[in-house]
Amino acid sequence: SLIKAAEGFLERSKNKPSTVKDYRNMLYNQVLPVLGPDTPVNRLEWSNGGRQQVLSLKESIEERGSLYQSDKCLMVMRGMFDYAIDRGWMQPPNPAMGSKQAKSKHKSKPNPSLEWEQLPKFFEDLERNEPGASVVTLLAVKVLVMTFLRGGSLTPARWEEFDLKKDLWTIPAERMKTGREHQVPLTDPFKDVLKKLRSFNGDQEFVFFSPRGRTYQHIHRDSLNNHLKNMGYKGLTTAHGFRHLALTAGQEVLKVDHEIIQRQMAHTFGDKIRGSYDKSQMMEERRDFMVAWSDALLEQGLQT
């Protein structure tokens, strides 16, 4: 019976006790009540329609919104049926075998990102501007690479956020995922780009003002990704990918400590106390990193 297969599988599991307990709960709370604890295992053979029963059980878990759970449940059932096949209680194939079709859609694709060595070609393509993007969009992409900010933090920038005496850009809390204001040190190459933007958007409220903007008076954050796609970089990088590049190349190429880079990326650190009291936020180290980062980008071909 199914319950015998479940018990045999759990007993022989090489996983740690907490995982086995998790599997046991899943089998006893979600699988056995639906498929029937006393059902003879061979009734669930593929040839008897077992595959359909297994998949509809999985889909019922998916419909509750638990995509990750549904994938895990399929895996646990697969283990149970493997045990039964091994014992000669049922004929293969395993009715819970994995397949691309059976996999739920929850897997988020990690944002692809360029390698450091790919930047010279990328910057060439950016200058060539085959898609014919507006100058504002091109300059926004350059700021993106220099600051590796999220699009929603970057594209609504206002001139009043920039303090040129202190060389700091302060992004208000409501535009940050962390819900805290964030500071970006201004480097010389960054200021060169700002100067260009000021020359035609200086009298506007928004740095990346766009007359084409329908919903906003500035370019939409999607325009960064759209431009990367139009440049032919679909599947190679997204706007978010430059965060990944900064974190890896910052450590590997510039040998900067990851904590400095992560603070500049506005990643929050686990310890709440330190987060609220540490007002220094490693600002000097972050400024040094940002200067080194933009200099390294110039060496790779970034033109400001």
mmCIF file of C-alpha atoms in Angstrom:
data_model
loop_
_atom_site.group_PDB
_atom_site.id
_atom_site.type_symbol
_atom_site.label_atom_id
_atom_site.label_comp_id
_atom_site.label_asym_id
_atom_site.label_seq_id
_atom_site.Cartn_x
_atom_site.Cartn_y
_atom_site.Cartn_z
ATOM 1 C CA SER A 1 0.000 0.000 0.000
ATOM 2 C CA LEU A 2 0.961 3.633 -0.411
ATOM 3 C CA ILE A 3 1.505 4.119 3.319
ATOM 4 C CA LYS A 4 4.049 1.269 3.321
ATOM 5 C CA ALA A 5 5.915 2.885 0.437
ATOM 6 C CA ALA A 6 5.867 6.239 2.263
ATOM 7 C CA GLU A 7 7.229 4.732 5.481
ATOM 8 C CA GLY A 8 9.929 2.744 3.679
ATOM 9 C CA PHE A 9 11.074 5.844 1.805
ATOM 10 C CA LEU A 10 11.201 7.954 4.993
ATOM 11 C CA GLU A 11 13.079 5.283 6.963
ATOM 12 C CA ARG A 12 15.787 4.986 4.351
ATOM 13 C CA SER A 13 16.169 8.707 3.722
ATOM 14 C CA LYS A 14 19.742 9.918 4.122
ATOM 15 C CA ASN A 15 18.565 13.479 4.798
ATOM 16 C CA LYS A 16 18.944 15.212 8.121
ATOM 17 C CA PRO A 17 16.162 14.588 10.679
ATOM 18 C CA SER A 18 14.518 18.008 10.191
ATOM 19 C CA THR A 19 14.249 17.401 6.443
ATOM 20 C CA VAL A 20 12.810 13.912 6.937
ATOM 21 C CA LYS A 21 10.255 15.391 9.336
ATOM 22 C CA ASP A 22 9.344 17.945 6.681
ATOM 23 C CA TYR A 23 8.922 15.148 4.097
ATOM 24 C CA ARG A 24 6.820 13.116 6.532
ATOM 25 C CA ASN A 25 4.464 16.065 7.118
ATOM 26 C CA MET A 26 4.147 16.590 3.400
ATOM 27 C CA LEU A 27 3.300 12.939 2.723
ATOM 28 C CA TYR A 28 0.862 12.597 5.619
ATOM 29 C CA ASN A 29 -0.846 15.981 5.222
ATOM 30 C CA GLN A 30 -0.899 16.481 1.467
ATOM 31 C CA VAL A 31 -0.217 13.259 -0.433
ATOM 32 C CA LEU A 32 -1.733 10.298 1.430
ATOM 33 C CA PRO A 33 -5.093 11.965 2.169
ATOM 34 C CA VAL A 34 -5.561 12.646 -1.555
ATOM 35 C CA LEU A 35 -4.167 9.461 -3.103
ATOM 36 C CA GLY A 36 -5.434 7.231 -0.265
ATOM 37 C CA PRO A 37 -3.079 5.651 2.312
ATOM 38 C CA ASP A 38 -4.411 2.153 1.620
ATOM 39 C CA THR A 39 -4.308 2.402 -2.157
ATOM 40 C CA PRO A 40 -2.184 -0.413 -3.630
ATOM 41 C CA VAL A 41 0.898 1.257 -5.102
ATOM 42 C CA ASN A 42 0.545 -0.500 -8.458
ATOM 43 C CA ARG A 43 -2.754 1.308 -9.002
ATOM 44 C CA LEU A 44 -0.685 4.450 -9.380
ATOM 45 C CA GLU A 45 1.473 3.038 -12.151
ATOM 46 C CA TRP A 46 1.865 5.233 -15.199
ATOM 47 C CA SER A 47 -0.175 2.763 -17.278
ATOM 48 C CA ASN A 48 -3.070 2.994 -14.789
ATOM 49 C CA GLY A 49 -3.314 6.777 -14.999
ATOM 50 C CA GLY A 50 -1.101 7.360 -11.959
ATOM 51 C CA ARG A 51 0.738 10.171 -13.710
ATOM 52 C CA GLN A 52 -2.515 12.163 -14.089
ATOM 53 C CA GLN A 53 -3.360 11.685 -10.405
ATOM 54 C CA VAL A 54 0.092 12.809 -9.322
ATOM 55 C CA LEU A 55 0.029 15.889 -11.560
ATOM 56 C CA SER A 56 -3.464 16.944 -10.521
ATOM 57 C CA LEU A 57 -2.374 16.686 -6.880
ATOM 58 C CA LYS A 58 0.621 18.873 -7.700
ATOM 59 C CA GLU A 59 -1.552 21.377 -9.558
ATOM 60 C CA SER A 60 -3.978 21.634 -6.646
ATOM 61 C CA ILE A 61 -1.026 22.726 -4.452
ATOM 62 C CA GLU A 62 0.051 25.187 -7.146
ATOM 63 C CA GLU A 63 -3.422 26.715 -7.258
ATOM 64 C CA ARG A 64 -3.167 27.560 -3.592
ATOM 65 C CA GLY A 65 -0.255 29.735 -4.608
ATOM 66 C CA SER A 66 2.469 27.467 -3.223
ATOM 67 C CA LEU A 67 4.594 26.981 -6.327
ATOM 68 C CA TYR A 68 7.760 26.043 -4.502
ATOM 69 C CA GLN A 69 5.803 23.600 -2.305
ATOM 70 C CA SER A 70 4.271 21.922 -5.346
ATOM 71 C CA ASP A 71 7.713 21.255 -6.866
ATOM 72 C CA LYS A 72 8.957 19.917 -3.551
ATOM 73 C CA CYS A 73 5.914 17.671 -3.193
ATOM 74 C CA LEU A 74 6.566 16.152 -6.625
ATOM 75 C CA MET A 75 10.147 15.435 -5.560
ATOM 76 C CA VAL A 76 9.016 13.729 -2.321
ATOM 77 C CA MET A 77 6.454 11.603 -4.189
ATOM 78 C CA ARG A 78 9.176 10.662 -6.662
ATOM 79 C CA GLY A 79 11.289 9.345 -3.777
ATOM 80 C CA MET A 80 8.388 7.349 -2.408
ATOM 81 C CA PHE A 81 7.605 5.763 -5.802
ATOM 82 C CA ASP A 82 11.312 5.079 -6.460
ATOM 83 C CA TYR A 83 11.316 3.060 -3.271
ATOM 84 C CA ALA A 84 8.213 1.126 -4.390
ATOM 85 C CA ILE A 85 9.687 0.437 -7.862
ATOM 86 C CA ASP A 86 12.898 -0.717 -6.207
ATOM 87 C CA ARG A 87 10.929 -3.157 -4.069
ATOM 88 C CA GLY A 88 9.148 -4.516 -7.147
ATOM 89 C CA TRP A 89 5.753 -3.290 -5.912
ATOM 90 C CA MET A 90 5.085 -1.273 -9.063
ATOM 91 C CA GLN A 91 6.348 -1.063 -12.647
ATOM 92 C CA PRO A 92 8.414 1.887 -13.848
ATOM 93 C CA PRO A 93 8.330 4.652 -15.056
ATOM 94 C CA ASN A 94 7.945 6.669 -11.879
ATOM 95 C CA PRO A 95 4.584 8.516 -12.061
ATOM 96 C CA ALA A 96 6.139 11.475 -10.222
ATOM 97 C CA MET A 97 9.150 11.866 -12.453
ATOM 98 C CA GLY A 98 10.227 15.436 -13.063
ATOM 99 C CA SER A 99 9.764 17.127 -16.406
ATOM 100 C CA LYS A 100 10.020 20.621 -17.811
ATOM 101 C CA GLN A 101 6.244 20.698 -18.244
ATOM 102 C CA ALA A 102 5.582 19.579 -14.683
ATOM 103 C CA LYS A 103 7.831 22.235 -13.204
ATOM 104 C CA SER A 104 5.930 25.178 -11.797
ATOM 105 C CA LYS A 105 6.617 28.668 -13.088
ATOM 106 C CA HIS A 106 7.992 30.001 -9.823
ATOM 107 C CA LYS A 107 11.674 29.739 -10.739
ATOM 108 C CA SER A 108 12.846 33.294 -11.096
ATOM 109 C CA LYS A 109 15.512 33.619 -13.749
ATOM 110 C CA PRO A 110 18.524 35.268 -12.188
ATOM 111 C CA ASN A 111 19.257 38.537 -13.911
ATOM 112 C CA PRO A 112 21.940 37.770 -16.460
ATOM 113 C CA SER A 113 24.927 40.075 -16.278
ATOM 114 C CA LEU A 114 27.974 40.848 -18.386
ATOM 115 C CA GLU A 115 31.475 39.727 -17.526
ATOM 116 C CA TRP A 116 34.092 42.414 -16.952
ATOM 117 C CA GLU A 117 35.824 41.393 -20.229
ATOM 118 C CA GLN A 118 32.614 42.081 -22.184
ATOM 119 C CA LEU A 119 32.450 45.736 -21.206
ATOM 120 C CA PRO A 120 34.694 47.207 -23.956
ATOM 121 C CA LYS A 121 32.401 45.754 -26.633
ATOM 122 C CA PHE A 122 29.329 46.846 -24.667
ATOM 123 C CA PHE A 123 30.537 50.444 -24.432
ATOM 124 C CA GLU A 124 31.340 50.450 -28.171
ATOM 125 C CA ASP A 125 27.812 49.277 -28.921
ATOM 126 C CA LEU A 126 26.408 51.892 -26.568
ATOM 127 C CA GLU A 127 28.234 54.694 -28.428
ATOM 128 C CA ARG A 128 27.230 53.314 -31.821
ATOM 129 C CA ASN A 129 23.606 53.541 -30.689
ATOM 130 C CA GLU A 130 22.157 51.504 -33.526
ATOM 131 C CA PRO A 131 18.674 51.501 -31.959
ATOM 132 C CA GLY A 132 18.736 55.312 -32.201
ATOM 133 C CA ALA A 133 17.793 55.936 -28.577
ATOM 134 C CA SER A 134 17.511 59.457 -27.207
ATOM 135 C CA VAL A 135 20.631 61.007 -25.669
ATOM 136 C CA VAL A 136 18.857 61.009 -22.300
ATOM 137 C CA THR A 137 18.376 57.241 -22.452
ATOM 138 C CA LEU A 138 22.029 56.703 -23.389
ATOM 139 C CA LEU A 139 23.201 58.898 -20.531
ATOM 140 C CA ALA A 140 20.819 57.103 -18.161
ATOM 141 C CA VAL A 141 22.444 53.781 -19.124
ATOM 142 C CA LYS A 142 25.871 55.301 -18.372
ATOM 143 C CA VAL A 143 24.663 56.458 -14.954
ATOM 144 C CA LEU A 144 23.205 52.987 -14.418
ATOM 145 C CA VAL A 145 26.584 51.347 -15.066
ATOM 146 C CA MET A 146 28.401 53.863 -12.854
ATOM 147 C CA THR A 147 25.960 53.675 -9.945
ATOM 148 C CA PHE A 148 24.398 50.167 -10.380
ATOM 149 C CA LEU A 149 21.172 51.503 -8.899
ATOM 150 C CA ARG A 150 17.762 49.943 -9.443
ATOM 151 C CA GLY A 151 15.907 51.538 -12.344
ATOM 152 C CA GLY A 152 13.108 52.807 -10.108
ATOM 153 C CA SER A 153 15.635 54.637 -7.913
ATOM 154 C CA LEU A 154 17.517 56.105 -10.850
ATOM 155 C CA THR A 155 15.142 57.309 -13.571
ATOM 156 C CA PRO A 156 12.994 59.682 -11.440
ATOM 157 C CA ALA A 157 16.083 61.621 -10.227
ATOM 158 C CA ARG A 158 15.466 65.329 -9.550
ATOM 159 C CA TRP A 159 18.119 68.042 -9.780
ATOM 160 C CA GLU A 160 17.444 69.095 -6.177
ATOM 161 C CA GLU A 161 18.776 65.723 -4.955
ATOM 162 C CA PHE A 162 22.341 66.560 -6.046
ATOM 163 C CA ASP A 163 24.702 68.445 -3.745
ATOM 164 C CA LEU A 164 27.681 69.462 -5.850
ATOM 165 C CA LYS A 165 29.511 71.033 -2.904
ATOM 166 C CA LYS A 166 29.501 67.760 -1.020
ATOM 167 C CA ASP A 167 29.627 65.666 -4.210
ATOM 168 C CA LEU A 168 26.661 63.622 -3.045
ATOM 169 C CA TRP A 169 23.410 62.472 -4.560
ATOM 170 C CA THR A 170 20.793 61.722 -1.906
ATOM 171 C CA ILE A 171 17.979 59.483 -3.102
ATOM 172 C CA PRO A 172 14.829 59.853 -0.979
ATOM 173 C CA ALA A 173 13.598 56.883 1.049
ATOM 174 C CA GLU A 174 10.412 56.350 -0.959
ATOM 175 C CA ARG A 175 12.429 55.487 -4.078
ATOM 176 C CA MET A 176 14.565 52.911 -2.300
ATOM 177 C CA LYS A 177 13.631 49.266 -1.860
ATOM 178 C CA THR A 178 15.002 49.442 1.690
ATOM 179 C CA GLY A 179 12.728 52.381 2.538
ATOM 180 C CA ARG A 180 15.753 54.404 3.667
ATOM 181 C CA GLU A 181 17.362 57.320 1.912
ATOM 182 C CA HIS A 182 20.539 56.400 0.105
ATOM 183 C CA GLN A 183 23.635 58.370 -0.804
ATOM 184 C CA VAL A 184 25.670 58.044 -3.950
ATOM 185 C CA PRO A 185 29.073 59.775 -4.053
ATOM 186 C CA LEU A 186 29.565 61.813 -7.228
ATOM 187 C CA THR A 187 32.738 60.997 -9.138
ATOM 188 C CA ASP A 188 34.254 63.134 -11.905
ATOM 189 C CA PRO A 189 32.984 60.921 -14.755
ATOM 190 C CA PHE A 190 29.520 60.916 -13.191
ATOM 191 C CA LYS A 191 29.637 64.738 -12.951
ATOM 192 C CA ASP A 192 30.625 64.916 -16.639
ATOM 193 C CA VAL A 193 27.471 62.993 -17.540
ATOM 194 C CA LEU A 194 25.405 65.228 -15.260
ATOM 195 C CA LYS A 195 26.842 68.291 -16.973
ATOM 196 C CA LYS A 196 25.635 66.988 -20.332
ATOM 197 C CA LEU A 197 22.201 66.272 -18.928
ATOM 198 C CA ARG A 198 22.065 69.732 -17.399
ATOM 199 C CA SER A 199 22.846 71.309 -20.735
ATOM 200 C CA PHE A 200 19.460 70.242 -22.099
ATOM 201 C CA ASN A 201 17.425 69.273 -19.024
ATOM 202 C CA GLY A 202 18.794 71.835 -16.553
ATOM 203 C CA ASP A 203 15.598 73.881 -16.437
ATOM 204 C CA GLN A 204 13.418 70.787 -15.864
ATOM 205 C CA GLU A 205 12.564 69.244 -12.514
ATOM 206 C CA PHE A 206 13.808 65.822 -13.618
ATOM 207 C CA VAL A 207 17.372 64.961 -14.579
ATOM 208 C CA PHE A 208 16.176 62.366 -17.098
ATOM 209 C CA PHE A 209 13.307 64.515 -18.374
ATOM 210 C CA SER A 210 11.632 63.097 -21.441
ATOM 211 C CA PRO A 211 9.067 64.926 -23.547
ATOM 212 C CA ARG A 212 7.879 61.491 -24.669
ATOM 213 C CA GLY A 213 7.077 60.363 -21.147
ATOM 214 C CA ARG A 214 3.351 59.749 -20.954
ATOM 215 C CA THR A 215 2.852 58.748 -17.332
ATOM 216 C CA TYR A 216 5.866 60.625 -15.948
ATOM 217 C CA GLN A 217 7.913 63.569 -17.083
ATOM 218 C CA HIS A 218 11.017 61.424 -17.054
ATOM 219 C CA ILE A 219 12.088 58.303 -18.901
ATOM 220 C CA HIS A 220 10.392 55.161 -17.653
ATOM 221 C CA ARG A 221 12.530 52.705 -15.724
ATOM 222 C CA ASP A 222 11.688 50.058 -18.340
ATOM 223 C CA SER A 223 13.406 52.155 -20.979
ATOM 224 C CA LEU A 224 16.780 51.019 -19.585
ATOM 225 C CA ASN A 225 15.958 47.345 -20.155
ATOM 226 C CA ASN A 226 14.264 48.086 -23.457
ATOM 227 C CA HIS A 227 17.369 49.846 -24.711
ATOM 228 C CA LEU A 228 19.624 46.968 -23.627
ATOM 229 C CA LYS A 229 17.334 44.581 -25.534
ATOM 230 C CA ASN A 230 17.336 46.817 -28.615
ATOM 231 C CA MET A 231 21.140 46.873 -28.468
ATOM 232 C CA GLY A 232 21.039 43.089 -28.835
ATOM 233 C CA TYR A 233 21.847 42.293 -25.214
ATOM 234 C CA LYS A 234 18.688 40.335 -24.431
ATOM 235 C CA GLY A 235 19.660 37.308 -22.337
ATOM 236 C CA LEU A 236 23.139 38.803 -21.793
ATOM 237 C CA THR A 237 22.318 41.493 -19.287
ATOM 238 C CA THR A 238 19.458 43.409 -17.742
ATOM 239 C CA ALA A 239 19.622 46.751 -15.977
ATOM 240 C CA HIS A 240 19.643 44.812 -12.715
ATOM 241 C CA GLY A 241 22.583 42.760 -14.005
ATOM 242 C CA PHE A 242 24.918 45.711 -13.439
ATOM 243 C CA ARG A 243 24.376 45.294 -9.696
ATOM 244 C CA HIS A 244 25.721 41.786 -10.018
ATOM 245 C CA LEU A 245 28.637 43.001 -12.143
ATOM 246 C CA ALA A 246 29.575 45.657 -9.572
ATOM 247 C CA LEU A 247 29.534 43.140 -6.754
ATOM 248 C CA THR A 248 31.651 40.546 -8.559
ATOM 249 C CA ALA A 249 34.054 42.824 -10.464
ATOM 250 C CA GLY A 250 34.316 45.157 -7.467
ATOM 251 C CA GLN A 251 35.742 42.266 -5.473
ATOM 252 C CA GLU A 252 37.643 40.397 -8.180
ATOM 253 C CA VAL A 253 39.011 43.241 -10.309
ATOM 254 C CA LEU A 254 39.249 46.124 -7.831
ATOM 255 C CA LYS A 255 39.808 43.945 -4.722
ATOM 256 C CA VAL A 256 37.278 45.964 -2.714
ATOM 257 C CA ASP A 257 35.698 44.393 0.350
ATOM 258 C CA HIS A 258 32.196 43.121 -0.386
ATOM 259 C CA GLU A 259 30.665 44.950 2.579
ATOM 260 C CA ILE A 260 31.673 48.317 1.129
ATOM 261 C CA ILE A 261 30.161 47.416 -2.238
ATOM 262 C CA GLN A 262 26.989 46.070 -0.663
ATOM 263 C CA ARG A 263 26.501 49.218 1.378
ATOM 264 C CA GLN A 264 26.861 51.221 -1.806
ATOM 265 C CA MET A 265 24.247 48.915 -3.349
ATOM 266 C CA ALA A 266 21.966 49.763 -0.397
ATOM 267 C CA HIS A 267 21.821 46.189 0.774
ATOM 268 C CA THR A 268 20.695 46.179 4.380
ATOM 269 C CA PHE A 269 22.787 44.317 6.847
ATOM 270 C CA GLY A 270 21.150 41.868 9.186
ATOM 271 C CA ASP A 271 22.022 43.554 12.455
ATOM 272 C CA LYS A 272 19.303 46.133 13.057
ATOM 273 C CA ILE A 273 21.174 47.877 15.886
ATOM 274 C CA ARG A 274 24.229 48.504 13.772
ATOM 275 C CA GLY A 275 21.978 49.561 10.909
ATOM 276 C CA SER A 276 20.353 52.297 12.943
ATOM 277 C CA TYR A 277 23.427 53.543 14.807
ATOM 278 C CA ASP A 278 26.065 53.208 12.154
ATOM 279 C CA LYS A 279 25.627 56.614 10.607
ATOM 280 C CA SER A 280 29.123 56.564 9.143
ATOM 281 C CA GLN A 281 27.848 53.906 6.704
ATOM 282 C CA MET A 282 31.485 53.575 5.535
ATOM 283 C CA MET A 283 31.048 56.685 3.425
ATOM 284 C CA GLU A 284 34.758 57.329 2.828
ATOM 285 C CA GLU A 285 35.417 53.761 1.747
ATOM 286 C CA ARG A 286 32.360 53.875 -0.467
ATOM 287 C CA ARG A 287 33.554 57.086 -2.085
ATOM 288 C CA ASP A 288 36.963 55.524 -2.759
ATOM 289 C CA PHE A 289 35.257 52.503 -4.282
ATOM 290 C CA MET A 290 33.021 54.635 -6.515
ATOM 291 C CA VAL A 291 36.036 56.627 -7.773
ATOM 292 C CA ALA A 292 37.945 53.411 -8.490
ATOM 293 C CA TRP A 293 34.853 51.920 -10.141
ATOM 294 C CA SER A 294 34.246 54.809 -12.531
ATOM 295 C CA ASP A 295 37.962 55.019 -13.383
ATOM 296 C CA ALA A 296 37.972 51.300 -14.167
ATOM 297 C CA LEU A 297 34.872 51.735 -16.366
ATOM 298 C CA LEU A 298 36.657 54.505 -18.322
ATOM 299 C CA GLU A 299 39.558 52.103 -18.879
ATOM 300 C CA GLN A 300 37.060 49.568 -20.236
ATOM 301 C CA GLY A 301 35.816 52.128 -22.741
ATOM 302 C CA LEU A 302 33.020 54.073 -21.048
ATOM 303 C CA GLN A 303 32.768 57.511 -22.653
ATOM 304 C CA THR A 304 31.436 60.431 -20.671
#
